[in-house]
Amino acid sequence: AALVFCLRRRYEVDKIYTSTGQILLALNPFKRLNLYSEESMQLYHAHSIGLAGSSNEGDDDSTMPPHCYQVAGRAYSSMQRALEILKFSKGISALENTADQSILVSGESGAGKTVTTKFVMAYLAYLSEKSKGVTSSEAKGGIEDQVLMSNPILESFGNARTTRNDNSSRFGKFIKIQFSKSGYLMGASIDTYLLEKVRIMFQAPGERNYHIFYEILQGSSAEESKIHLIDGLTAEDFKMTSSGTYGRRDGIQDRHTFADLRLAMETLGFSEKSQESILSLTCALMHASNLTLRAVTADESELEEENPFLEPTLKLLGVTRAALNHALCKFSISAGKDTYVRSLPKHKAERALEALIKGTYAALFNYLVQQVNSKIKESRSRGRDVARRSKTIVSGSAALIGL
């Protein structure tokens, strides 16, 4: 009761962080606070440098307000201290893993795990820039910037509005950031799991589908809309986005996040052709959600040719009507060397269509993660000490499990 009382009183005056030993408690303020500027980073970094140079054993960082930057800074400092010890402990293999650090960000839906993870990553990137002696403007386009640019891509395709959170990660992620022995950020890798596929075709009242569908409808230029065959269409026109909830309560505009997505793709080196293919496939799924089937017999069905969304679906997917009809309305049975083709009734073909849309979107999401990893992975050509083995800081976020 005393802890909850303390948290409430601090929350009332916008003090959202509370330290309890090595654990930092964070409360989502549901508004923007001036706690994450570059000036704040400089302040916490300067304070950590002062502690590192202090000869007083009793000194700690409690004189600074609790912050997620402190957690990230302690992990970074612990990694560097361990690496310093390793320099004088050659041949002691037991010490090889002592430089690795872990940061666990956990909480229930809406607690702020996604945003906190981004702040932690941003501060680690800032510390890497400081170790290199470069400014943020000089680091633009560098590996630090590229690692941070992975966030808009994953958020667009993996986050959605729920009843409790306007930017909820609907997947779990484990982020590993590699640092060199000199503290330079060398690369990163992202593991994802448990993407919520059911959301693609069904959203609860007050919730939306994944951000990308609304972003592409709001943010595409007139020319892009014509290319992706969504000219004049809105979220209300597609089955998969017509839940009745279309906007965001946090004031963020979908057209702005779409611009962030395109910038992130350009920064990470996605070609123009690759970007267009990704967006075309996304629009194809929206059109496909509107496809309808008709019963030919009790055990046979086919795509309705009169459906106005059929032609855009076929064009964007690059398939023929016959091929798509066969994929949805037929199935094969193999018996020995023989294969028999059977028809599906209408209700099973409709489930096949939903499975195709969900499976394709999941494959697209996995492809994006693979492409992001290929762009931000550790490269031995980076840094001045690339010949040395890198050590890692790990940032983990259990976004769906709610640990």
Coordinates of C-alpha atoms in Angstrom, one line a residue:
A1 CA 0.0 0.0 0.0
A2 CA 2.8 2.4 0.8
L3 CA 4.5 1.7 -2.6
V4 CA 1.3 2.3 -4.5
F5 CA 0.7 5.5 -2.5
C6 CA 4.2 6.7 -3.3
L7 CA 3.7 5.9 -7.0
R8 CA 0.4 7.8 -7.1
R9 CA 1.8 10.9 -5.5
R10 CA 4.8 10.9 -7.9
Y11 CA 2.6 10.3 -10.9
E12 CA 0.4 13.3 -10.0
V13 CA 3.4 15.6 -10.5
D14 CA 4.6 13.8 -13.7
K15 CA 7.4 11.8 -11.9
I16 CA 6.7 8.6 -13.8
Y17 CA 9.9 6.8 -12.8
T18 CA 10.6 5.3 -9.4
S19 CA 13.7 3.3 -8.5
T20 CA 13.5 0.2 -6.3
G21 CA 17.1 -1.0 -6.2
Q22 CA 18.1 -2.3 -9.7
I23 CA 14.4 -2.3 -10.8
L24 CA 12.9 0.8 -12.3
L25 CA 9.2 1.2 -12.1
A26 CA 7.6 3.2 -14.9
L27 CA 4.1 4.5 -15.2
N28 CA 2.7 5.5 -18.6
P29 CA 1.8 9.2 -18.4
F30 CA -0.4 9.0 -21.6
K31 CA 1.0 12.4 -22.6
R32 CA 4.3 13.8 -23.8
L33 CA 6.8 14.8 -21.2
N34 CA 10.1 16.7 -21.7
L35 CA 12.2 13.8 -20.4
Y36 CA 13.8 12.4 -23.5
S37 CA 15.5 15.3 -25.3
E38 CA 19.2 15.2 -26.3
E39 CA 19.8 17.7 -23.4
S40 CA 18.5 15.0 -21.0
M41 CA 20.8 12.4 -22.6
Q42 CA 23.7 14.8 -22.1
L43 CA 22.8 15.4 -18.5
Y44 CA 22.6 11.7 -17.6
H45 CA 25.8 11.0 -19.6
A46 CA 27.7 13.8 -17.9
H47 CA 26.6 12.6 -14.5
S48 CA 27.6 9.0 -15.2
I49 CA 31.1 10.2 -16.3
G50 CA 31.4 12.1 -13.0
L51 CA 30.5 8.9 -11.1
A52 CA 33.0 6.9 -13.1
G53 CA 35.8 9.3 -12.2
S54 CA 34.8 9.6 -8.5
S55 CA 37.0 8.1 -5.8
N56 CA 34.2 7.9 -3.3
E57 CA 32.7 4.4 -2.9
G58 CA 29.4 5.8 -1.6
D59 CA 28.7 7.8 -4.8
D60 CA 25.8 6.6 -6.9
D61 CA 23.4 8.0 -9.4
S62 CA 20.6 8.5 -6.8
T63 CA 21.2 12.3 -7.0
M64 CA 19.6 12.2 -10.5
P65 CA 15.9 11.7 -11.0
P66 CA 15.1 8.0 -11.8
H67 CA 15.1 7.4 -15.6
C68 CA 15.3 4.6 -18.1
Y69 CA 18.6 6.3 -19.3
Q70 CA 20.1 5.3 -15.9
V71 CA 19.3 1.6 -16.5
A72 CA 20.7 1.7 -20.0
G73 CA 23.8 3.6 -18.8
R74 CA 24.5 1.1 -16.0
A75 CA 24.3 -1.7 -18.5
Y76 CA 26.7 0.1 -20.8
S77 CA 29.1 1.0 -18.0
S78 CA 29.1 -2.6 -16.7
M79 CA 29.9 -3.9 -20.2
Q80 CA 32.8 -1.5 -20.5
R81 CA 34.2 -2.3 -17.1
A82 CA 34.0 -6.0 -17.8
L83 CA 35.8 -5.5 -21.1
E84 CA 38.6 -3.5 -19.3
I85 CA 39.1 -6.5 -17.0
L86 CA 39.2 -8.9 -20.0
K87 CA 42.1 -6.9 -21.4
F88 CA 44.2 -8.0 -18.5
S89 CA 42.8 -11.5 -18.2
K90 CA 43.9 -13.1 -21.4
G91 CA 43.3 -16.9 -21.5
I92 CA 40.6 -16.9 -18.8
S93 CA 37.7 -18.1 -20.9
A94 CA 35.3 -18.0 -17.9
L95 CA 35.3 -14.2 -18.2
E96 CA 34.4 -14.2 -21.8
N97 CA 30.6 -13.8 -21.2
T98 CA 30.8 -11.4 -18.3
A99 CA 30.6 -8.3 -20.6
D100 CA 27.2 -9.3 -21.8
Q101 CA 24.3 -7.3 -20.3
S102 CA 20.5 -7.7 -20.3
I103 CA 17.7 -5.2 -19.9
L104 CA 14.2 -6.6 -19.5
V105 CA 11.3 -4.3 -20.3
S106 CA 8.0 -5.9 -19.1
G107 CA 4.5 -5.0 -18.1
E108 CA 0.9 -5.3 -19.1
S109 CA -0.7 -4.0 -22.3
G110 CA -0.5 -0.2 -22.4
A111 CA 2.3 0.0 -19.8
G112 CA 4.7 1.7 -22.3
K113 CA 7.0 -1.2 -23.1
T114 CA 7.3 -0.3 -26.8
V115 CA 8.2 3.4 -26.1
T116 CA 10.5 2.5 -23.2
T117 CA 12.5 0.1 -25.4
K118 CA 12.9 2.8 -28.1
F119 CA 14.2 5.3 -25.4
V120 CA 16.7 2.7 -24.2
M121 CA 17.9 2.0 -27.7
A122 CA 18.2 5.7 -28.4
Y123 CA 20.3 6.2 -25.3
L124 CA 22.6 3.3 -26.1
A125 CA 23.0 4.7 -29.6
Y126 CA 23.8 8.1 -28.1
L127 CA 26.5 6.5 -25.8
S128 CA 28.0 4.8 -28.9
E129 CA 28.2 8.2 -30.7
K130 CA 29.9 9.7 -27.6
S131 CA 32.5 6.9 -27.5
K132 CA 33.3 7.7 -31.1
G133 CA 33.4 11.4 -30.5
V134 CA 30.8 12.3 -33.1
T135 CA 27.7 14.4 -32.8
S136 CA 24.1 13.3 -33.5
S137 CA 24.1 15.3 -36.8
E138 CA 27.4 13.6 -37.9
A139 CA 25.9 10.2 -37.0
K140 CA 23.0 10.6 -39.4
G141 CA 22.9 7.6 -41.7
G142 CA 25.4 5.7 -39.6
I143 CA 24.8 2.3 -37.9
E144 CA 23.3 4.0 -34.8
D145 CA 20.8 5.8 -36.9
Q146 CA 20.0 2.6 -38.9
V147 CA 19.4 0.6 -35.8
L148 CA 16.9 3.2 -34.5
M149 CA 15.2 3.3 -37.9
S150 CA 14.1 -0.3 -37.5
N151 CA 11.4 0.9 -35.1
P152 CA 9.1 2.7 -37.5
I153 CA 9.1 -0.3 -39.8
L154 CA 8.2 -2.8 -37.1
E155 CA 5.7 -0.5 -35.6
S156 CA 3.8 0.1 -38.8
F157 CA 3.5 -3.6 -39.6
G158 CA 3.4 -5.0 -36.1
N159 CA 1.6 -2.5 -33.9
A160 CA -2.1 -1.6 -33.6
R161 CA -4.6 0.3 -31.6
T162 CA -6.2 -1.6 -28.8
T163 CA -8.8 -0.6 -26.2
R164 CA -5.9 0.2 -23.8
N165 CA -3.1 1.4 -26.1
D166 CA -3.0 3.3 -29.4
N167 CA 0.4 1.8 -30.3
S168 CA 0.4 -1.7 -28.9
S169 CA 3.0 -4.2 -30.1
R170 CA 1.1 -7.2 -31.2
F171 CA 4.2 -9.4 -31.3
G172 CA 7.1 -10.2 -29.0
K173 CA 10.6 -9.1 -29.8
F174 CA 14.1 -9.7 -28.5
I175 CA 16.7 -7.1 -29.6
K176 CA 20.4 -7.8 -29.4
I177 CA 22.7 -4.9 -29.9
Q178 CA 26.4 -5.6 -30.6
F179 CA 29.2 -3.3 -29.3
S180 CA 32.9 -3.4 -30.0
K181 CA 35.4 -3.5 -27.2
S182 CA 35.8 0.2 -27.6
G183 CA 32.1 0.7 -26.9
Y184 CA 31.1 1.4 -30.5
L185 CA 27.7 0.1 -31.7
M186 CA 28.5 -2.4 -34.4
G187 CA 25.1 -3.7 -35.3
A188 CA 21.9 -5.4 -34.0
S189 CA 19.6 -8.3 -34.6
I190 CA 15.9 -8.6 -33.9
D191 CA 14.0 -11.8 -33.1
T192 CA 10.2 -11.7 -33.2
Y193 CA 7.5 -14.2 -32.3
L194 CA 3.8 -14.6 -31.7
L195 CA 2.5 -12.1 -34.3
E196 CA -1.2 -11.7 -33.6
K197 CA -2.6 -13.0 -37.0
V198 CA -6.2 -13.1 -35.9
R199 CA -6.3 -9.3 -35.8
I200 CA -5.8 -9.2 -39.6
M201 CA -9.3 -10.3 -40.2
F202 CA -11.1 -9.5 -37.0
Q203 CA -10.8 -6.6 -34.5
A204 CA -12.7 -6.2 -31.2
P205 CA -14.9 -3.1 -30.8
G206 CA -12.7 0.0 -30.3
E207 CA -9.6 -1.5 -31.9
R208 CA -8.0 -1.2 -35.3
N209 CA -6.0 -3.5 -37.6
Y210 CA -2.3 -3.0 -38.0
H211 CA -1.2 0.6 -38.5
I212 CA 0.1 0.1 -42.0
F213 CA -3.3 -0.4 -43.6
Y214 CA -4.5 3.1 -42.4
E215 CA -1.1 4.7 -43.0
I216 CA -1.0 3.7 -46.6
L217 CA -4.5 4.9 -47.2
Q218 CA -3.9 8.3 -45.5
G219 CA -0.3 8.9 -46.5
S220 CA 0.0 7.7 -50.1
S221 CA 0.4 10.4 -52.8
A222 CA -2.2 10.6 -55.6
E223 CA 0.3 8.8 -57.9
E224 CA 1.0 6.1 -55.4
S225 CA -2.7 5.6 -54.8
K226 CA -3.3 4.9 -58.5
I227 CA -0.3 2.5 -58.6
H228 CA -1.7 0.5 -55.6
L229 CA -5.3 0.8 -56.9
I230 CA -6.6 2.5 -53.7
D231 CA -7.4 5.8 -55.3
G232 CA -10.6 7.2 -53.8
L233 CA -10.9 4.4 -51.2
T234 CA -10.9 4.7 -47.4
A235 CA -10.6 2.3 -44.5
E236 CA -14.4 2.0 -44.5
D237 CA -14.3 0.4 -48.0
F238 CA -12.3 -2.7 -46.9
K239 CA -13.6 -5.6 -44.8
M240 CA -10.3 -5.9 -42.8
T241 CA -10.3 -2.2 -41.8
S242 CA -14.0 -1.4 -41.4
S243 CA -14.3 -2.2 -37.7
G244 CA -15.7 1.2 -37.0
T245 CA -12.5 2.5 -35.4
Y246 CA -10.3 4.4 -37.7
G247 CA -8.3 7.1 -35.9
R248 CA -5.9 7.2 -33.0
R249 CA -6.5 8.8 -29.6
D250 CA -2.9 9.9 -29.0
G251 CA -3.0 12.6 -31.7
I252 CA -0.6 10.9 -34.0
Q253 CA -1.6 11.1 -37.7
D254 CA -1.3 8.1 -39.9
R255 CA 0.1 10.1 -42.8
H256 CA 2.9 11.3 -40.6
T257 CA 3.9 7.8 -39.4
F258 CA 3.7 6.7 -43.1
A259 CA 6.2 9.3 -43.9
D260 CA 8.4 8.0 -41.1
L261 CA 8.1 4.5 -42.5
R262 CA 9.2 5.6 -46.0
L263 CA 12.1 7.5 -44.4
A264 CA 13.1 4.5 -42.4
M265 CA 13.1 2.2 -45.4
E266 CA 15.2 4.7 -47.3
T267 CA 17.7 5.0 -44.4
L268 CA 18.0 1.2 -44.2
G269 CA 18.6 0.8 -47.9
F270 CA 15.4 -0.6 -49.1
S271 CA 15.3 -0.1 -52.9
E272 CA 12.4 1.8 -54.5
K273 CA 11.3 -1.4 -56.2
S274 CA 11.4 -3.3 -52.9
Q275 CA 9.3 -0.6 -51.2
E276 CA 6.7 -0.6 -54.0
S277 CA 6.4 -4.4 -53.8
I278 CA 5.9 -4.3 -50.1
L279 CA 3.2 -1.7 -50.3
S280 CA 1.5 -3.3 -53.3
L281 CA 1.3 -6.6 -51.4
T282 CA -0.2 -4.8 -48.4
C283 CA -2.9 -3.2 -50.7
A284 CA -3.5 -6.5 -52.4
L285 CA -4.5 -8.0 -49.0
M286 CA -6.9 -5.2 -48.4
H287 CA -8.6 -5.8 -51.7
A288 CA -8.5 -9.6 -51.1
S289 CA -10.4 -9.2 -47.8
N290 CA -13.4 -8.0 -49.9
L291 CA -13.4 -11.0 -52.2
T292 CA -16.6 -13.1 -52.2
L293 CA -17.3 -16.7 -53.2
R294 CA -20.5 -18.3 -54.4
A295 CA -21.7 -21.8 -54.1
V296 CA -21.8 -23.8 -57.4
T297 CA -23.2 -26.9 -55.7
A298 CA -23.3 -28.0 -52.0
D299 CA -19.7 -29.2 -52.3
E300 CA -18.3 -26.8 -54.8
S301 CA -17.6 -23.1 -54.9
E302 CA -15.8 -20.4 -57.0
L303 CA -14.8 -16.8 -56.9
E304 CA -17.5 -14.3 -57.9
E305 CA -16.2 -12.7 -61.1
E306 CA -18.5 -9.7 -60.7
N307 CA -16.8 -8.6 -57.5
P308 CA -15.1 -5.2 -58.2
F309 CA -12.2 -6.0 -55.9
L310 CA -11.2 -9.2 -57.8
E311 CA -9.4 -7.5 -60.6
P312 CA -7.3 -5.2 -58.3
T313 CA -6.4 -8.3 -56.2
L314 CA -5.2 -10.3 -59.2
K315 CA -3.2 -7.4 -60.6
L316 CA -1.5 -6.5 -57.3
L317 CA -0.7 -10.2 -56.5
G318 CA 0.4 -10.9 -60.1
V319 CA -1.8 -14.0 -60.4
T320 CA -4.6 -15.2 -62.7
R321 CA -8.2 -15.7 -61.7
A322 CA -7.9 -19.4 -62.4
A323 CA -4.8 -19.8 -60.2
L324 CA -6.4 -17.9 -57.3
N325 CA -9.7 -19.8 -57.7
H326 CA -7.8 -23.1 -57.7
A327 CA -5.9 -22.2 -54.6
L328 CA -9.0 -21.2 -52.6
C329 CA -11.6 -23.6 -53.9
K330 CA -9.7 -26.8 -54.6
F331 CA -7.5 -29.1 -52.6
S332 CA -5.4 -32.1 -53.5
I333 CA -5.3 -35.6 -52.1
S334 CA -2.3 -37.9 -52.8
A335 CA -2.6 -41.6 -52.7
G336 CA 0.5 -43.5 -53.7
K337 CA 1.5 -42.2 -57.1
D338 CA -1.9 -40.7 -57.8
T339 CA -3.2 -37.2 -57.0
Y340 CA -6.8 -36.3 -56.8
V341 CA -8.2 -32.8 -56.9
R342 CA -11.4 -32.1 -55.0
S343 CA -13.6 -29.0 -54.6
L344 CA -14.3 -27.1 -51.4
P345 CA -17.7 -26.0 -50.3
K346 CA -18.3 -22.2 -50.0
H347 CA -17.8 -22.0 -46.2
K348 CA -14.5 -23.8 -46.4
A349 CA -13.3 -21.7 -49.3
E350 CA -14.0 -18.6 -47.3
R351 CA -11.9 -19.9 -44.5
A352 CA -9.2 -20.7 -47.0
L353 CA -9.3 -17.0 -48.2
E354 CA -8.9 -15.8 -44.6
A355 CA -6.0 -18.2 -44.0
L356 CA -4.3 -17.0 -47.2
I357 CA -4.6 -13.3 -46.2
K358 CA -3.3 -14.0 -42.6
G359 CA -0.5 -16.3 -43.8
T360 CA 0.6 -13.9 -46.5
Y361 CA 0.7 -11.0 -44.0
A362 CA 2.7 -13.0 -41.5
A363 CA 5.2 -14.0 -44.3
L364 CA 5.5 -10.3 -45.2
F365 CA 6.2 -9.3 -41.6
N366 CA 8.8 -12.0 -41.3
Y367 CA 10.4 -10.9 -44.6
L368 CA 10.6 -7.3 -43.3
V369 CA 12.3 -8.5 -40.1
Q370 CA 14.8 -10.5 -42.1
Q371 CA 15.5 -7.5 -44.3
V372 CA 15.9 -5.2 -41.3
N373 CA 18.3 -7.6 -39.8
S374 CA 20.3 -7.9 -42.9
K375 CA 20.7 -4.1 -42.9
I376 CA 21.6 -3.6 -39.3
K377 CA 23.6 -6.8 -38.6
E378 CA 27.1 -6.5 -37.3
S379 CA 29.6 -5.7 -40.0
R380 CA 33.3 -6.4 -39.6
S381 CA 33.9 -3.4 -41.8
R382 CA 32.5 -1.0 -39.2
G383 CA 34.5 0.8 -36.5
R384 CA 38.2 1.3 -35.9
D385 CA 38.7 -2.0 -34.0
V386 CA 36.7 -4.3 -36.3
A387 CA 39.3 -7.1 -35.9
R388 CA 38.4 -7.4 -32.3
R389 CA 35.5 -9.6 -31.0
S390 CA 32.3 -7.6 -30.2
K391 CA 30.5 -7.9 -26.9
T392 CA 26.7 -7.3 -26.6
I393 CA 24.1 -5.5 -24.7
V394 CA 20.7 -7.2 -25.0
S395 CA 17.4 -5.4 -24.7
G396 CA 14.4 -7.6 -24.4
S397 CA 10.7 -6.7 -24.6
A398 CA 7.9 -9.2 -23.9
A399 CA 5.1 -7.2 -25.5
L400 CA 2.4 -9.8 -25.6
I401 CA 3.2 -12.0 -22.7
G402 CA 2.8 -9.2 -20.2
L403 CA 5.5 -10.5 -17.7

